[in-house]
């Protein structure tokens, strides 16, 4: 192996090591900080030695903060992988689950399920149906929008036109959701509005048991299509010349994106900007467009960004918790603005 390649691999390993350490520190900080500061010793005792831990601290760590931290990790990783796949398939740095309407499709599924049912059935009927129906309607909504985007992309070659249509899809979905809100009852409307602000702390253990398998399957499909994603970097004609089945590959990638973005949207609300910003952060710090590096990189970096966002949203030492959407917007918007100013053309991400 020649020295430049060996040096590049060493630098990639070094960056992964630094990010891994940062991930562990932020995970620990997320468990440590909040309205009540939990001593470091009690965190380890609560997780690894229940007999010696303080009962109050153990409840705080295991029942509230640890599930919320796991949710943050899954959310950041899932949205980042979704954004990376969309930017690669459409060869545009502004593509992402939020921009293309995937998150909006999942939101529509949830709105139809929650607000639509609330106008016919009692509140308890919806809340007692469990985690799976909520995830399923979100998957269906996101996948239908993805199929619509796929259909348009086969008819329109201009990437910016597809992005504009994605924004229009989002606006149309928002209009439908607004109509549902207008006719829904007060209690369900309040719950839905709070849901749209985004939250990591409201995810239950039952919902985590749905999120985790969906996340694993979505990420598995992303890893399964790494070679195809690399081929897409140089365009569909190049990918086709390498023997890539464009239609089937797109469907699998879109299925992965719908699973990841739809699941997160169902349980945490429509969280924006992470899916767009994190892939660009990884391209800058790893200096590569190889998805064999980028896919694990966005998983780790997305988790780090969401853990940091969760820490900020908690306002450590105070009783108030900010909507996670507000925090991710504050973090993501400057990165996107910097990207737009730095790059005058948005033809590709390669």
Short mmCIF file of N, CA, C and O in Angstrom, two decimals, residues 115-227:
data_model
loop_
_atom_site.label_atom_id
_atom_site.label_comp_id
_atom_site.label_asym_id
_atom_site.label_seq_id
_atom_site.Cartn_x
_atom_site.Cartn_y
_atom_site.Cartn_z
N UNK A 115 -55.31 13.22 14.58
CA UNK A 115 -56.37 14.23 14.47
C UNK A 115 -57.60 13.68 13.77
O UNK A 115 -58.73 14.02 14.12
N UNK A 116 -57.39 12.82 12.76
CA UNK A 116 -58.53 12.24 12.05
C UNK A 116 -59.35 11.34 12.95
O UNK A 116 -60.57 11.43 13.02
N UNK A 117 -58.66 10.47 13.71
CA UNK A 117 -59.37 9.57 14.63
C UNK A 117 -60.02 10.33 15.78
O UNK A 117 -61.06 9.92 16.28
N UNK A 118 -59.39 11.45 16.17
CA UNK A 118 -59.94 12.18 17.31
C UNK A 118 -61.29 12.80 17.00
O UNK A 118 -62.07 13.09 17.91
N UNK A 119 -61.58 13.01 15.71
CA UNK A 119 -62.86 13.59 15.36
C UNK A 119 -63.97 12.54 15.32
O UNK A 119 -65.15 12.86 15.28
N UNK A 120 -63.58 11.25 15.37
CA UNK A 120 -64.55 10.15 15.29
C UNK A 120 -64.62 9.38 16.60
O UNK A 120 -65.69 9.05 17.10
N UNK A 121 -63.42 9.10 17.18
CA UNK A 121 -63.35 8.30 18.39
C UNK A 121 -62.91 9.14 19.57
O UNK A 121 -62.43 10.26 19.43
N UNK A 122 -63.02 8.58 20.71
CA UNK A 122 -62.58 9.28 21.91
C UNK A 122 -61.07 9.34 21.98
O UNK A 122 -60.36 8.56 21.34
N UNK A 123 -60.58 10.25 22.77
CA UNK A 123 -59.13 10.46 22.92
C UNK A 123 -58.42 9.17 23.34
O UNK A 123 -57.35 8.84 22.84
N UNK A 124 -59.00 8.41 24.25
CA UNK A 124 -58.36 7.21 24.77
C UNK A 124 -58.15 6.14 23.73
O UNK A 124 -57.22 5.35 23.82
N UNK A 125 -59.01 6.09 22.71
CA UNK A 125 -58.87 5.07 21.67
C UNK A 125 -57.57 5.23 20.93
O UNK A 125 -56.87 4.26 20.60
N UNK A 126 -57.20 6.49 20.66
CA UNK A 126 -55.97 6.76 19.93
C UNK A 126 -54.74 6.52 20.79
O UNK A 126 -53.77 5.92 20.38
N UNK A 127 -54.81 6.99 22.05
CA UNK A 127 -53.63 6.91 22.91
C UNK A 127 -53.33 5.48 23.36
O UNK A 127 -52.20 5.18 23.71
N UNK A 128 -54.33 4.60 23.34
CA UNK A 128 -54.12 3.24 23.82
C UNK A 128 -53.77 2.25 22.71
O UNK A 128 -53.60 1.07 22.96
N UNK A 129 -53.66 2.75 21.47
CA UNK A 129 -53.40 1.84 20.36
C UNK A 129 -51.95 1.38 20.29
O UNK A 129 -51.61 0.48 19.53
N UNK A 130 -51.07 2.00 21.07
CA UNK A 130 -49.70 1.54 21.14
C UNK A 130 -48.79 2.22 20.14
O UNK A 130 -49.17 3.12 19.41
N UNK A 131 -47.51 1.78 20.13
CA UNK A 131 -46.47 2.42 19.33
C UNK A 131 -46.49 2.00 17.87
O UNK A 131 -46.21 2.81 16.97
N UNK A 132 -46.83 0.75 17.60
CA UNK A 132 -46.74 0.25 16.23
C UNK A 132 -47.65 0.97 15.25
O UNK A 132 -47.19 1.33 14.15
N UNK A 133 -48.94 1.19 15.56
CA UNK A 133 -49.79 1.91 14.58
C UNK A 133 -49.25 3.28 14.23
O UNK A 133 -49.31 3.69 13.07
N UNK A 134 -48.73 4.00 15.22
CA UNK A 134 -48.18 5.32 14.97
C UNK A 134 -46.98 5.24 14.02
O UNK A 134 -46.85 6.06 13.11
N UNK A 135 -46.12 4.26 14.24
CA UNK A 135 -44.96 4.09 13.36
C UNK A 135 -45.39 3.69 11.96
O UNK A 135 -44.86 4.19 10.96
N UNK A 136 -46.37 2.79 11.86
CA UNK A 136 -46.81 2.30 10.55
C UNK A 136 -47.39 3.42 9.70
O UNK A 136 -47.07 3.54 8.50
N UNK A 137 -48.24 4.27 10.30
CA UNK A 137 -48.83 5.35 9.51
C UNK A 137 -47.76 6.36 9.09
O UNK A 137 -47.84 6.95 8.00
N UNK A 138 -46.74 6.55 9.93
CA UNK A 138 -45.64 7.45 9.56
C UNK A 138 -44.83 6.85 8.41
O UNK A 138 -44.43 7.56 7.48
N UNK A 139 -44.56 5.53 8.47
CA UNK A 139 -43.83 4.87 7.39
C UNK A 139 -44.61 4.97 6.08
O UNK A 139 -44.03 5.26 5.02
N UNK A 140 -45.89 4.71 6.16
CA UNK A 140 -46.72 4.76 4.94
C UNK A 140 -46.69 6.17 4.34
O UNK A 140 -46.51 6.35 3.13
N UNK A 141 -46.88 7.18 5.20
CA UNK A 141 -46.88 8.56 4.72
C UNK A 141 -45.57 8.96 4.09
O UNK A 141 -45.54 9.54 2.99
N UNK A 142 -44.45 8.63 4.74
CA UNK A 142 -43.14 9.00 4.21
C UNK A 142 -42.82 8.23 2.93
O UNK A 142 -42.28 8.80 1.97
N UNK A 143 -43.20 6.94 2.88
CA UNK A 143 -42.89 6.14 1.70
C UNK A 143 -43.74 6.57 0.50
O UNK A 143 -43.25 6.57 -0.64
N UNK A 144 -44.98 6.97 0.73
CA UNK A 144 -45.81 7.46 -0.37
C UNK A 144 -45.24 8.74 -0.97
O UNK A 144 -45.22 8.91 -2.20
N UNK A 145 -44.76 9.62 -0.11
CA UNK A 145 -44.12 10.84 -0.63
C UNK A 145 -42.84 10.48 -1.38
O UNK A 145 -42.55 11.05 -2.43
N UNK A 146 -42.09 9.50 -0.87
CA UNK A 146 -40.88 9.07 -1.55
C UNK A 146 -41.19 8.49 -2.92
O UNK A 146 -40.48 8.75 -3.89
N UNK A 147 -42.25 7.71 -3.01
CA UNK A 147 -42.65 7.17 -4.31
C UNK A 147 -43.05 8.28 -5.26
O UNK A 147 -42.74 8.24 -6.47
N UNK A 148 -43.71 9.31 -4.75
CA UNK A 148 -44.09 10.45 -5.57
C UNK A 148 -42.85 11.19 -6.08
O UNK A 148 -42.77 11.56 -7.26
N UNK A 149 -41.88 11.38 -5.18
CA UNK A 149 -40.62 12.02 -5.59
C UNK A 149 -39.89 11.15 -6.60
O UNK A 149 -39.32 11.65 -7.58
N UNK A 150 -39.90 9.82 -6.39
CA UNK A 150 -39.28 8.90 -7.33
C UNK A 150 -39.93 9.00 -8.70
O UNK A 150 -39.24 9.05 -9.73
N UNK A 151 -41.25 9.05 -8.74
CA UNK A 151 -41.98 9.16 -10.01
C UNK A 151 -41.61 10.45 -10.72
O UNK A 151 -41.33 10.45 -11.93
N UNK A 152 -41.57 11.55 -9.97
CA UNK A 152 -41.22 12.84 -10.58
C UNK A 152 -39.79 12.82 -11.09
O UNK A 152 -39.50 13.35 -12.17
N UNK A 153 -38.89 12.19 -10.34
CA UNK A 153 -37.48 12.18 -10.74
C UNK A 153 -37.24 11.39 -12.02
O UNK A 153 -36.25 11.62 -12.71
N UNK A 154 -38.14 10.43 -12.33
CA UNK A 154 -38.01 9.70 -13.59
C UNK A 154 -38.54 10.51 -14.77
O UNK A 154 -38.24 10.18 -15.92
N UNK A 155 -39.32 11.54 -14.49
CA UNK A 155 -39.89 12.38 -15.55
C UNK A 155 -39.15 13.70 -15.71
O UNK A 155 -39.17 14.31 -16.77
N UNK A 156 -38.50 14.16 -14.63
CA UNK A 156 -37.80 15.44 -14.65
C UNK A 156 -36.33 15.21 -14.34
O UNK A 156 -35.99 14.59 -13.33
N UNK A 157 -35.46 15.72 -15.19
CA UNK A 157 -34.03 15.51 -15.01
C UNK A 157 -33.37 16.61 -14.17
O UNK A 157 -32.29 16.42 -13.64
N UNK A 158 -34.02 17.77 -14.08
CA UNK A 158 -33.44 18.88 -13.35
C UNK A 158 -33.60 18.68 -11.85
O UNK A 158 -34.73 18.59 -11.34
N UNK A 159 -32.47 18.65 -11.13
CA UNK A 159 -32.49 18.37 -9.71
C UNK A 159 -33.17 19.49 -8.93
O UNK A 159 -33.93 19.23 -7.99
N UNK A 160 -32.91 20.74 -9.31
CA UNK A 160 -33.51 21.85 -8.58
C UNK A 160 -35.03 21.83 -8.70
O UNK A 160 -35.75 22.18 -7.76
N UNK A 161 -35.53 21.39 -9.86
CA UNK A 161 -36.98 21.28 -10.04
C UNK A 161 -37.56 20.25 -9.07
O UNK A 161 -38.63 20.46 -8.48
N UNK A 162 -36.84 19.14 -8.89
CA UNK A 162 -37.29 18.11 -7.96
C UNK A 162 -37.32 18.65 -6.54
O UNK A 162 -38.27 18.40 -5.77
N UNK A 163 -36.31 19.43 -6.16
CA UNK A 163 -36.29 20.02 -4.83
C UNK A 163 -37.43 21.01 -4.63
O UNK A 163 -38.06 21.04 -3.57
N UNK A 164 -37.71 21.80 -5.67
CA UNK A 164 -38.83 22.75 -5.59
C UNK A 164 -40.14 22.00 -5.44
O UNK A 164 -41.01 22.38 -4.64
N UNK A 165 -40.30 20.90 -6.19
CA UNK A 165 -41.50 20.09 -6.07
C UNK A 165 -41.61 19.47 -4.67
O UNK A 165 -42.70 19.35 -4.12
N UNK A 166 -40.45 19.09 -4.10
CA UNK A 166 -40.46 18.57 -2.74
C UNK A 166 -40.97 19.60 -1.75
O UNK A 166 -41.74 19.29 -0.83
N UNK A 167 -40.56 20.85 -1.94
CA UNK A 167 -41.05 21.94 -1.09
C UNK A 167 -42.55 22.14 -1.29
O UNK A 167 -43.29 22.38 -0.32
N UNK A 168 -43.00 22.01 -2.54
CA UNK A 168 -44.44 22.13 -2.81
C UNK A 168 -45.22 20.99 -2.16
O UNK A 168 -46.33 21.21 -1.64
N UNK A 169 -44.67 19.77 -2.20
CA UNK A 169 -45.31 18.65 -1.52
C UNK A 169 -45.46 18.95 -0.03
O UNK A 169 -46.51 18.69 0.58
N UNK A 170 -44.39 19.50 0.56
CA UNK A 170 -44.42 19.85 1.98
C UNK A 170 -45.51 20.88 2.26
O UNK A 170 -46.24 20.77 3.26
N UNK A 171 -45.62 21.88 1.38
CA UNK A 171 -46.64 22.92 1.57
C UNK A 171 -48.05 22.32 1.45
O UNK A 171 -48.94 22.68 2.23
N UNK A 172 -48.24 21.41 0.49
CA UNK A 172 -49.55 20.78 0.32
C UNK A 172 -49.92 19.95 1.54
O UNK A 172 -51.06 19.98 2.02
N UNK A 173 -48.93 19.21 2.07
CA UNK A 173 -49.17 18.41 3.27
C UNK A 173 -49.51 19.31 4.45
O UNK A 173 -50.42 19.01 5.24
N UNK A 174 -48.79 20.42 4.57
CA UNK A 174 -49.06 21.36 5.66
C UNK A 174 -50.48 21.91 5.59
O UNK A 174 -51.14 22.11 6.62
N UNK A 175 -50.96 22.13 4.35
CA UNK A 175 -52.33 22.62 4.18
C UNK A 175 -53.34 21.58 4.65
O UNK A 175 -54.32 21.92 5.33
N UNK A 176 -53.10 20.33 4.31
CA UNK A 176 -54.01 19.25 4.74
C UNK A 176 -54.00 19.12 6.26
O UNK A 176 -55.05 18.97 6.89
N UNK A 177 -52.80 19.20 6.84
CA UNK A 177 -52.69 19.10 8.30
C UNK A 177 -53.41 20.27 8.97
O UNK A 177 -54.06 20.09 10.01
N UNK A 178 -53.32 21.45 8.39
CA UNK A 178 -54.01 22.62 8.94
C UNK A 178 -55.52 22.42 8.95
O UNK A 178 -56.21 22.80 9.91
N UNK A 179 -56.04 21.82 7.88
CA UNK A 179 -57.48 21.53 7.83
C UNK A 179 -57.87 20.54 8.92
O UNK A 179 -58.89 20.70 9.61
N UNK A 180 -57.03 19.50 9.11
CA UNK A 180 -57.29 18.52 10.17
C UNK A 180 -57.25 19.19 11.54
O UNK A 180 -58.07 18.88 12.42
N UNK A 181 -56.32 20.10 11.73
CA UNK A 181 -56.22 20.80 13.00
C UNK A 181 -57.48 21.65 13.26
O UNK A 181 -57.95 21.73 14.39
N UNK A 182 -57.99 22.25 12.20
CA UNK A 182 -59.16 23.12 12.34
C UNK A 182 -60.37 22.34 12.85
O UNK A 182 -61.17 22.85 13.64
N UNK A 183 -60.50 21.08 12.41
CA UNK A 183 -61.68 20.29 12.77
C UNK A 183 -61.44 19.36 13.97
O UNK A 183 -62.35 18.64 14.37
N UNK A 184 -60.23 19.36 14.54
CA UNK A 184 -59.95 18.45 15.65
C UNK A 184 -60.37 19.07 16.98
O UNK A 184 -60.57 20.29 17.08
N UNK A 185 -60.50 18.21 18.00
CA UNK A 185 -60.88 18.73 19.32
C UNK A 185 -59.67 19.35 20.02
O UNK A 185 -58.52 19.15 19.62
N UNK A 186 -59.95 20.08 21.07
CA UNK A 186 -58.93 20.90 21.73
C UNK A 186 -57.80 20.08 22.31
O UNK A 186 -56.62 20.43 22.17
N UNK A 187 -58.11 18.97 22.96
CA UNK A 187 -57.08 18.17 23.63
C UNK A 187 -56.11 17.55 22.62
O UNK A 187 -54.89 17.56 22.81
N UNK A 188 -56.66 17.00 21.53
CA UNK A 188 -55.80 16.39 20.51
C UNK A 188 -55.00 17.45 19.76
O UNK A 188 -53.85 17.21 19.38
N UNK A 189 -55.61 18.62 19.54
CA UNK A 189 -54.90 19.70 18.85
C UNK A 189 -53.69 20.15 19.66
O UNK A 189 -52.60 20.35 19.11
N UNK A 190 -53.87 20.29 20.98
CA UNK A 190 -52.76 20.70 21.83
C UNK A 190 -51.64 19.66 21.80
O UNK A 190 -50.45 20.02 21.70
N UNK A 191 -52.02 18.38 21.88
CA UNK A 191 -51.01 17.31 21.85
C UNK A 191 -50.26 17.31 20.52
O UNK A 191 -49.03 17.12 20.48
N UNK A 192 -50.99 17.56 19.43
CA UNK A 192 -50.35 17.55 18.11
C UNK A 192 -49.41 18.73 17.94
O UNK A 192 -48.31 18.59 17.38
N UNK A 193 -49.81 19.91 18.41
CA UNK A 193 -48.96 21.10 18.31
C UNK A 193 -47.66 20.90 19.08
O UNK A 193 -46.56 21.23 18.60
N UNK A 194 -47.77 20.32 20.27
CA UNK A 194 -46.56 20.04 21.07
C UNK A 194 -45.68 19.03 20.34
O UNK A 194 -44.44 19.15 20.32
N UNK A 195 -46.32 18.04 19.71
CA UNK A 195 -45.56 17.03 18.95
C UNK A 195 -44.77 17.67 17.81
O UNK A 195 -43.64 17.29 17.54
N UNK A 196 -45.35 18.66 17.12
CA UNK A 196 -44.67 19.30 15.99
C UNK A 196 -43.43 20.08 16.43
O UNK A 196 -42.56 20.36 15.59
N UNK A 197 -43.33 20.43 17.69
CA UNK A 197 -42.16 21.16 18.19
C UNK A 197 -40.95 20.25 18.36
O UNK A 197 -39.82 20.72 18.48
N UNK A 198 -41.19 18.96 18.39
CA UNK A 198 -40.11 18.00 18.55
C UNK A 198 -39.76 17.76 20.00
O UNK A 198 -39.67 18.69 20.80
N UNK A 199 -39.61 16.50 20.35
CA UNK A 199 -39.26 16.15 21.73
C UNK A 199 -38.57 14.79 21.77
O UNK A 199 -38.96 13.87 21.05
N UNK A 200 -37.53 14.71 22.58
CA UNK A 200 -36.84 13.45 22.78
C UNK A 200 -37.27 12.78 24.09
O UNK A 200 -37.18 11.57 24.23
N UNK A 201 -37.76 13.58 25.03
CA UNK A 201 -38.08 13.07 26.35
C UNK A 201 -39.42 12.38 26.45
O UNK A 201 -39.69 11.70 27.44
N UNK A 202 -40.26 12.54 25.44
CA UNK A 202 -41.60 11.94 25.51
C UNK A 202 -41.65 10.52 24.95
O UNK A 202 -42.70 9.88 24.97
N UNK A 203 -40.54 10.02 24.43
CA UNK A 203 -40.49 8.68 23.85
C UNK A 203 -40.47 7.64 24.96
O UNK A 203 -39.63 7.67 25.85
N UNK A 204 -41.42 6.71 24.92
CA UNK A 204 -41.53 5.68 25.94
C UNK A 204 -40.66 4.47 25.60
O UNK A 204 -40.15 4.34 24.48
N UNK A 205 -40.52 3.57 26.56
CA UNK A 205 -39.76 2.34 26.32
C UNK A 205 -40.42 1.49 25.24
O UNK A 205 -39.73 0.83 24.44
N UNK A 206 -41.76 1.48 25.21
CA UNK A 206 -42.47 0.74 24.17
C UNK A 206 -42.18 1.32 22.79
O UNK A 206 -42.00 0.57 21.81
N UNK A 207 -42.10 2.64 22.70
CA UNK A 207 -41.79 3.27 21.42
C UNK A 207 -40.33 3.03 21.03
O UNK A 207 -40.02 2.85 19.85
N UNK A 208 -39.45 3.02 22.03
CA UNK A 208 -38.04 2.70 21.74
C UNK A 208 -37.89 1.29 21.20
O UNK A 208 -37.03 1.03 20.36
N UNK A 209 -38.74 0.37 21.67
CA UNK A 209 -38.69 -1.01 21.18
C UNK A 209 -39.13 -1.10 19.72
O UNK A 209 -38.85 -2.11 19.05
N UNK A 210 -39.80 -0.08 19.22
CA UNK A 210 -40.15 -0.01 17.80
C UNK A 210 -39.08 0.76 17.04
O UNK A 210 -38.68 0.38 15.93
N UNK A 211 -38.59 1.85 17.63
CA UNK A 211 -37.58 2.68 16.98
C UNK A 211 -36.30 1.92 16.69
O UNK A 211 -35.73 2.03 15.59
N UNK A 212 -35.84 1.15 17.66
CA UNK A 212 -34.55 0.48 17.52
C UNK A 212 -34.52 -0.52 16.36
O UNK A 212 -33.61 -0.46 15.52
N UNK A 213 -35.50 -1.46 16.25
CA UNK A 213 -35.47 -2.37 15.10
C UNK A 213 -35.62 -1.65 13.76
O UNK A 213 -34.97 -2.04 12.78
N UNK A 214 -36.47 -0.61 13.71
CA UNK A 214 -36.64 0.15 12.47
C UNK A 214 -35.33 0.84 12.09
O UNK A 214 -34.94 0.88 10.91
N UNK A 215 -34.65 1.38 13.09
CA UNK A 215 -33.35 2.03 12.85
C UNK A 215 -32.33 1.03 12.33
O UNK A 215 -31.61 1.29 11.36
N UNK A 216 -32.26 -0.13 12.97
CA UNK A 216 -31.28 -1.16 12.56
C UNK A 216 -31.54 -1.60 11.13
O UNK A 216 -30.61 -1.72 10.32
N UNK A 217 -32.82 -1.81 10.78
CA UNK A 217 -33.15 -2.23 9.42
C UNK A 217 -32.82 -1.14 8.41
O UNK A 217 -32.24 -1.41 7.35
N UNK A 218 -33.16 0.11 8.74
CA UNK A 218 -32.87 1.22 7.83
C UNK A 218 -31.39 1.40 7.59
O UNK A 218 -30.94 1.61 6.45
N UNK A 219 -30.59 1.31 8.65
CA UNK A 219 -29.13 1.46 8.52
C UNK A 219 -28.54 0.26 7.78
O UNK A 219 -27.61 0.42 6.97
N UNK A 220 -29.08 -0.93 8.04
CA UNK A 220 -28.60 -2.12 7.32
C UNK A 220 -28.79 -1.95 5.80
O UNK A 220 -27.89 -2.26 5.01
N UNK A 221 -29.96 -1.44 5.40
CA UNK A 221 -30.21 -1.21 3.98
C UNK A 221 -29.25 -0.16 3.41
O UNK A 221 -28.81 -0.27 2.26
N UNK A 222 -28.92 0.85 4.22
CA UNK A 222 -27.98 1.88 3.78
C UNK A 222 -26.59 1.28 3.56
O UNK A 222 -25.93 1.56 2.54
N UNK A 223 -26.13 0.44 4.49
CA UNK A 223 -24.84 -0.22 4.33
C UNK A 223 -24.87 -1.18 3.14
O UNK A 223 -23.88 -1.32 2.41
N UNK A 224 -26.00 -1.83 2.95
CA UNK A 224 -26.16 -2.79 1.85
C UNK A 224 -26.00 -2.10 0.49
O UNK A 224 -25.55 -2.72 -0.48
N UNK A 225 -26.35 -0.82 0.42
CA UNK A 225 -26.31 -0.08 -0.84
C UNK A 225 -25.16 0.92 -0.92
O UNK A 225 -25.21 1.87 -1.71
N UNK A 226 -24.11 0.71 -0.15
CA UNK A 226 -22.98 1.64 -0.16
C UNK A 226 -22.33 1.72 -1.54
O UNK A 226 -22.02 2.82 -2.04
N UNK A 227 -22.11 0.58 -2.19
CA UNK A 227 -21.49 0.60 -3.52
C UNK A 227 -22.36 1.35 -4.52
O UNK A 227 -21.86 2.10 -5.36
#
